[in-house]
Coordinates of C-alpha atoms in Angstrom, one line a residue:
X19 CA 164.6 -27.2 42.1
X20 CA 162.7 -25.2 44.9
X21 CA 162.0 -28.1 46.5
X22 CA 165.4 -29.8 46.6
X23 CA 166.6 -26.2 48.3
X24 CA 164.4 -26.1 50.7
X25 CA 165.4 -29.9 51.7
X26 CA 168.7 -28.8 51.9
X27 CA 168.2 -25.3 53.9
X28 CA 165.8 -27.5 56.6
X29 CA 168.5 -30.5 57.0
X30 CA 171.0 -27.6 57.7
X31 CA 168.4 -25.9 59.7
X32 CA 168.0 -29.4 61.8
X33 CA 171.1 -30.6 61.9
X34 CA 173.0 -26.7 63.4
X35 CA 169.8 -26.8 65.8
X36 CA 170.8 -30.1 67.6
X37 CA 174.5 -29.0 67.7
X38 CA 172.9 -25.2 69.2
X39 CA 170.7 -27.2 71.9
X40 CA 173.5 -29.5 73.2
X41 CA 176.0 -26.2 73.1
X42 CA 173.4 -24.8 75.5
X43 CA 172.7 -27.6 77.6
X44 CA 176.5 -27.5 78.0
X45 CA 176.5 -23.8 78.5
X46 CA 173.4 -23.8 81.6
X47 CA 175.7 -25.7 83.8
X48 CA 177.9 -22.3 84.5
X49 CA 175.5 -20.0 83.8
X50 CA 176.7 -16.4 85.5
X51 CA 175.4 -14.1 87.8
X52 CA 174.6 -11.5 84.7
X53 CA 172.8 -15.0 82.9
X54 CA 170.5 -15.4 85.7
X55 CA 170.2 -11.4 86.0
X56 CA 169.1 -11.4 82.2
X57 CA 166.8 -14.2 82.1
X58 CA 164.7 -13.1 85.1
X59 CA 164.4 -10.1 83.4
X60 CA 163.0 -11.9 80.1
X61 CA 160.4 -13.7 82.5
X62 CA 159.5 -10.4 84.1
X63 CA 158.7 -9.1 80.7
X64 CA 156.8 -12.0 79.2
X65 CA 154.5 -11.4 82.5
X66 CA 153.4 -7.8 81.5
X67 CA 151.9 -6.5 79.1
X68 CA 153.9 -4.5 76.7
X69 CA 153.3 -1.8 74.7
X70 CA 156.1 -0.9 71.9
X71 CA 156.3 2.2 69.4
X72 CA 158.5 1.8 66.5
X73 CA 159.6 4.6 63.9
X74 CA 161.8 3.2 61.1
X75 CA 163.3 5.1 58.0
X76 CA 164.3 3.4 54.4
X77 CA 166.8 5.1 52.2
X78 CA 164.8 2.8 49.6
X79 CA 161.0 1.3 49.5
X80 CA 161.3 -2.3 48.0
X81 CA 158.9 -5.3 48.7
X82 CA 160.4 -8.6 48.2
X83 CA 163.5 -7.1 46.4
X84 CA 161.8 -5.1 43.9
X85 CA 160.7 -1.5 43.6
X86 CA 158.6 -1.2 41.0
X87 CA 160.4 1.3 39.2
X88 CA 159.9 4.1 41.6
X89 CA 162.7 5.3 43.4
X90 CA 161.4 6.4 46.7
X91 CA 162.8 7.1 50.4
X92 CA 160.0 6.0 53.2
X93 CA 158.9 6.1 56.8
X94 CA 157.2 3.8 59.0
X95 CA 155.4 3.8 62.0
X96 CA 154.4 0.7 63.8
X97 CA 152.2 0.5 67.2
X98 CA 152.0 -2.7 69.0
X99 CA 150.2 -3.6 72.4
X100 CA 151.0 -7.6 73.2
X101 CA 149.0 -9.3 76.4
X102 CA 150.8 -11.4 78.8
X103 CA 149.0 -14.6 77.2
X104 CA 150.7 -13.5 73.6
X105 CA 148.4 -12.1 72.2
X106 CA 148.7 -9.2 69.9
X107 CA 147.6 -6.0 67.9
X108 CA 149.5 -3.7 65.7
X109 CA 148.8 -0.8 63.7
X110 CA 151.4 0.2 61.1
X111 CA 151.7 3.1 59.1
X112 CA 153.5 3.6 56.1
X113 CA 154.6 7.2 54.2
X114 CA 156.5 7.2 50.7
X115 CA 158.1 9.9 49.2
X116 CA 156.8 8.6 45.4
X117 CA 152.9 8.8 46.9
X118 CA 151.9 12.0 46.9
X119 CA 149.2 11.4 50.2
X120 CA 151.1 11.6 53.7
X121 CA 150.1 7.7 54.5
X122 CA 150.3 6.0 51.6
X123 CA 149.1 2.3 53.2
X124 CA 147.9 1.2 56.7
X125 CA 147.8 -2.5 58.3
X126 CA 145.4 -3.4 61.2
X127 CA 146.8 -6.8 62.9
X128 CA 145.7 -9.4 65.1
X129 CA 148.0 -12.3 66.1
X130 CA 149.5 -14.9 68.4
X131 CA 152.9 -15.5 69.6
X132 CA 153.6 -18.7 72.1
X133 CA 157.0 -20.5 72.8
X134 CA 157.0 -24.0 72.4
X135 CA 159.3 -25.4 75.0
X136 CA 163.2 -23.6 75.6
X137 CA 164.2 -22.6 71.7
X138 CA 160.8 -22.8 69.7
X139 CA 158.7 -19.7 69.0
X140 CA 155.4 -19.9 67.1
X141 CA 154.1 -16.8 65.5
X142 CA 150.6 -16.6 63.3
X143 CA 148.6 -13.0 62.7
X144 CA 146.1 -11.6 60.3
X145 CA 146.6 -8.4 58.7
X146 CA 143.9 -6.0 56.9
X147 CA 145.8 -3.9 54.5
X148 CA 144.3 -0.2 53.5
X149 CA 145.8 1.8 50.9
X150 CA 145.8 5.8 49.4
X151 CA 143.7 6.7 47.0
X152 CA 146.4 7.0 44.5
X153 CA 146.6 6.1 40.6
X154 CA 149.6 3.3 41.8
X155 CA 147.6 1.2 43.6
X156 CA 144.9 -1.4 42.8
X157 CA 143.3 -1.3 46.6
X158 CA 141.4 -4.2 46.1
X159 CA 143.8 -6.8 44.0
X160 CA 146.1 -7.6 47.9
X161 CA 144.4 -6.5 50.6
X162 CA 144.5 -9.2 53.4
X163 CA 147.3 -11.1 54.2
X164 CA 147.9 -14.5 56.8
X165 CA 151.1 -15.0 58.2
X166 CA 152.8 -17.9 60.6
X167 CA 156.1 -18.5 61.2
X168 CA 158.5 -21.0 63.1
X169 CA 161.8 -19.0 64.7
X170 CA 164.3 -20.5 67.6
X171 CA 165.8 -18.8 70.3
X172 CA 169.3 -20.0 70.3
X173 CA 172.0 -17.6 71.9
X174 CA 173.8 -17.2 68.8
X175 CA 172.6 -18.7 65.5
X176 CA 169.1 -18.4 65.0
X177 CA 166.5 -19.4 62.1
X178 CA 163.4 -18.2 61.1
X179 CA 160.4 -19.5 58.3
X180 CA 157.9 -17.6 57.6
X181 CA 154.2 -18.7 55.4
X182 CA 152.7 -15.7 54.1
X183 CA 149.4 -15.9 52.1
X184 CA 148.2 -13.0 50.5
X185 CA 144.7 -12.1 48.9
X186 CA 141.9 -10.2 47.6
X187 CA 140.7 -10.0 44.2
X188 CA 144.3 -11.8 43.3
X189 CA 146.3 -14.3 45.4
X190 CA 149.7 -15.1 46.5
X191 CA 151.9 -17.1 48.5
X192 CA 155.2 -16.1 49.7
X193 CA 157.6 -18.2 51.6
X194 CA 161.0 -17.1 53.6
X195 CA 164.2 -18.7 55.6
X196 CA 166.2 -16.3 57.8
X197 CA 169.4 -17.0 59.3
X198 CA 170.7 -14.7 61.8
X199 CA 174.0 -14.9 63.9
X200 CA 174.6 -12.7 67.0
X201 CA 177.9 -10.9 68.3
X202 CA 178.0 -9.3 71.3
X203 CA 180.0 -6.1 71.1
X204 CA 182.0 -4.3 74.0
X205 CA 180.3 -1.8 75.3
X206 CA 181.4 1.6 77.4
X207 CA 178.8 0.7 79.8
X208 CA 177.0 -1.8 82.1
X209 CA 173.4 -0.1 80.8
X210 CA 174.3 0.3 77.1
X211 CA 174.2 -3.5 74.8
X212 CA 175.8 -4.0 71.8
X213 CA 175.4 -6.2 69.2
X214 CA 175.5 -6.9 65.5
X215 CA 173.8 -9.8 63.7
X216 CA 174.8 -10.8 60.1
X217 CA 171.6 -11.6 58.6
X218 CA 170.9 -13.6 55.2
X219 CA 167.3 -13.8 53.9
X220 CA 165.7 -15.7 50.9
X221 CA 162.3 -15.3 49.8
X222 CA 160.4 -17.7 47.3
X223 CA 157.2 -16.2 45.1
X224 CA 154.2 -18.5 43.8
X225 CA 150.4 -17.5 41.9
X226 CA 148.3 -18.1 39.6
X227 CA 147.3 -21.5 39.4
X228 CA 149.2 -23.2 42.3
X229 CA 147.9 -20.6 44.4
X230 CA 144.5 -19.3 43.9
X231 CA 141.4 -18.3 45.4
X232 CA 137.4 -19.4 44.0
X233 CA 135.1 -16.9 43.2
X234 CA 131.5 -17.1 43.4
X235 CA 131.3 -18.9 40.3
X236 CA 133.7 -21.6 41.7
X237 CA 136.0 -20.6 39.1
X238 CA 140.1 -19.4 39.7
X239 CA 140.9 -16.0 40.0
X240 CA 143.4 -15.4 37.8
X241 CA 146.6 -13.5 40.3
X242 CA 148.1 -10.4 39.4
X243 CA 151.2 -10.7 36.9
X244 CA 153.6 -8.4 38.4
X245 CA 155.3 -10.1 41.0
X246 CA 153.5 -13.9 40.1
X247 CA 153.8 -17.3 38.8
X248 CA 152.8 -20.2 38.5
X249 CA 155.1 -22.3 40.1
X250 CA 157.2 -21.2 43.5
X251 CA 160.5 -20.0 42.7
X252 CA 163.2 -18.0 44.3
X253 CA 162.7 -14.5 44.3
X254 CA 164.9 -12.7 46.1
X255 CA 168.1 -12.9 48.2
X256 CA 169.1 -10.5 51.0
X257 CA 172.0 -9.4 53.5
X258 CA 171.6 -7.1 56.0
X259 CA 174.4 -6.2 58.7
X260 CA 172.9 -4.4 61.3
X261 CA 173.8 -2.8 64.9
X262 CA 171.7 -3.1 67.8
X263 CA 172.5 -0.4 70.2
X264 CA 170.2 -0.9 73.6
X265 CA 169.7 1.4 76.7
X266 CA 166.7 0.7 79.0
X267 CA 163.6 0.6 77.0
X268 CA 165.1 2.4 73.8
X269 CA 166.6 0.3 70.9
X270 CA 168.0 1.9 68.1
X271 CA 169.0 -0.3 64.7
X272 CA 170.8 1.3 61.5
X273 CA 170.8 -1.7 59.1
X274 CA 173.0 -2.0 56.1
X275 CA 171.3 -3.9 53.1
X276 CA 172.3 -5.5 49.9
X277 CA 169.6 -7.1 47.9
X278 CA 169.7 -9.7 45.0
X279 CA 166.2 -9.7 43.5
X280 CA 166.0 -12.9 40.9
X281 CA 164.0 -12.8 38.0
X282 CA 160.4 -14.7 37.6
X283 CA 159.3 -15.9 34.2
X284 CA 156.8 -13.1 33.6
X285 CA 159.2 -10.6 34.5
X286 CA 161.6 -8.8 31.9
X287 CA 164.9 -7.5 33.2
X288 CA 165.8 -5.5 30.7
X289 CA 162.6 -3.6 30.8
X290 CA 162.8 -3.4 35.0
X291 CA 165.8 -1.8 36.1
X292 CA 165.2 -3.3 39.5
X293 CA 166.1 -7.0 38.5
X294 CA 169.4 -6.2 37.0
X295 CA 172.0 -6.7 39.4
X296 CA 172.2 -6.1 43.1
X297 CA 171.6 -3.0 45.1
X298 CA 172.1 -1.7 48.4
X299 CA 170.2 0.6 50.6
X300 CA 170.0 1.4 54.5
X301 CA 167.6 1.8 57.4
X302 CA 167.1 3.2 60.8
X303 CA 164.9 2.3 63.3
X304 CA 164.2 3.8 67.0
X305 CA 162.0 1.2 68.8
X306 CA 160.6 2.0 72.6
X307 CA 159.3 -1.1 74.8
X308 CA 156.8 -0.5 77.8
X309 CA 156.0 -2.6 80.4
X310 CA 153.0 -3.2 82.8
X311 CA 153.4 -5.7 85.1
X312 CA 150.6 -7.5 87.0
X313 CA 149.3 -6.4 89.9
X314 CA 150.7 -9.4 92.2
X315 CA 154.1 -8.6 90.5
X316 CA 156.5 -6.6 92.1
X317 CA 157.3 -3.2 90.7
X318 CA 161.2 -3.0 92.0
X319 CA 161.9 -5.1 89.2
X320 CA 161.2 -2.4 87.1
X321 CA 164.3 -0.8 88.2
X322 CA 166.7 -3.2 86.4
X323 CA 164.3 -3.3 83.1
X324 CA 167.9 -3.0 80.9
X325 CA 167.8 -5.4 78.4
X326 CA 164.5 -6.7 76.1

């Protein structure tokens, strides 16, 4: 059945992707003054290297719809320097009320981001995962994760889908297709952007055998049961409503969520009060974007640095 909806989700996928490029194509022949004015603005910032801080809060921890029975509030704090070429380090810091250390898991990153052409981007990074010394976590069963994804960069409608392989003494793969629409709001002034973008989210699961890692031995590890099974399923199903508000280098992002975690075979609803029903819970982010540009470029550009 997975497979049939991930047909389906790529012909759609293809198919609103040719109607987006020939809107466009339509669209660059009057481009405005404020078009031009934005997109040298873009190529100004994808010459400079950036450095971005980013503190977000969650009215409710959850990973891949489910939160383990603990119901916690969290903080996270994400550090990111990104080289003109596109290549990229983060840091990432996470607190949670329900872990009783003040940083309850850390991830060191290394990764690549390159557009392919006008409306491709390519994304792949490696991540080392540390956790707390805490009785809740198994620090050794996920510790490293791989990532790469494939997003466009429409106007509007955008998609994203995202590989994520995750291992360490266990295994898993996680798969995800993001559809995102933009809406430009009205906004009280010419240095203040406005937007909201309807989001919807699924997320497939698979482990044990299908997806498994050798030991020395040469023999399969079995995965870890919680969240894993044999063959990829559906998972979990997400919206999320949320509001952009830009100024300069300053974006801040309160997100409305409502998430529809499925049930896998070696998971017990009754028993997990997580998988019964939907639930809805909110976030707020504050994210701060600098810029250093090249020597050869010129710095009065800087002065009209609005807009990401």
């Amino acid at each position: 059945m997975i497979k049939y909806t991930f047909s389906i989700y790529m012909l759609v996928i293809l198919s609103t992707c040719y109607a987006q490029i020939e809107s466009n194509l339509e669209d660059s022949k009057t481009d405005s003054l404020d078009k031009i004015k934005e997109d040298s603005i873009q190529l100004a910032h994808k010459n400079s290297h950036q450095f971005s801080y980013t503190s977000e809060y969650t009215s409710k921890v959850v990973f891949r719809g489910r939160d383990f029975g603990l119901q916690q509030y969290g903080v996270t704090n994400n550090f990111e320097y990104k080289n003109p070429s596109g290549f990229y380090a983060t840091l990432n810091n996470y607190s949670w009320s329900g872990i009783y250390t003040f940083i309850a898991k850390t991830d060191i990153g290394l990764g690549f981001e390159k557009e392919i052409g006008k409306y491709l981007t390519i994304n792949a990074c490696y991540e080392k995962w540390f956790f707390a010394d805490d009785p809740f976590f198994d620090p050794n069963s996920l510790n490293n994760m791989f990532s790469a994804d494939v997003s466009t960069n429409f106007d509007k409608l955008n998609f994203d889908l995202g590989y994520y392989y995750i291992w360490g003494n266990d295994a898993a793969l996680l798969l995800s297709l993001t559809t995102d629409y933009r809406i430009d709001l009205p906004s009280f002034s010419e240095n203040i952007y406005l937007a909201i973008d309807p989001t919807l989210l699924g997320e497939a699961f698979a482990g044990d055998n299908s997806v498994a890692i050798l030991n020395k031995k040469g023999k399969k590890r079995k995965t870890a049961p919680i969240y894993l099974q044999q063959d990829l399923s559906m998972a979990n199903y997400e919206f999320s409503l949320p509001l952009s508000i830009e100024y300069k280098n300053i974006t801040i992002t309160p997100t409305y969520h409502y998430s529809y975690p499925i049930a896998l075979s070696d998971e017990d609803p009754p028993l997990s009060s997580y998988l019964v029903g939907g639930f809805s819970y909110f976030t707020i982010s504050a994210q701060f974007d600098f810029y250093f540009f090249k020597k050869h470029e010129k710095k009065t550009t800087s002065n009209i640095l609005y807009r990401k």
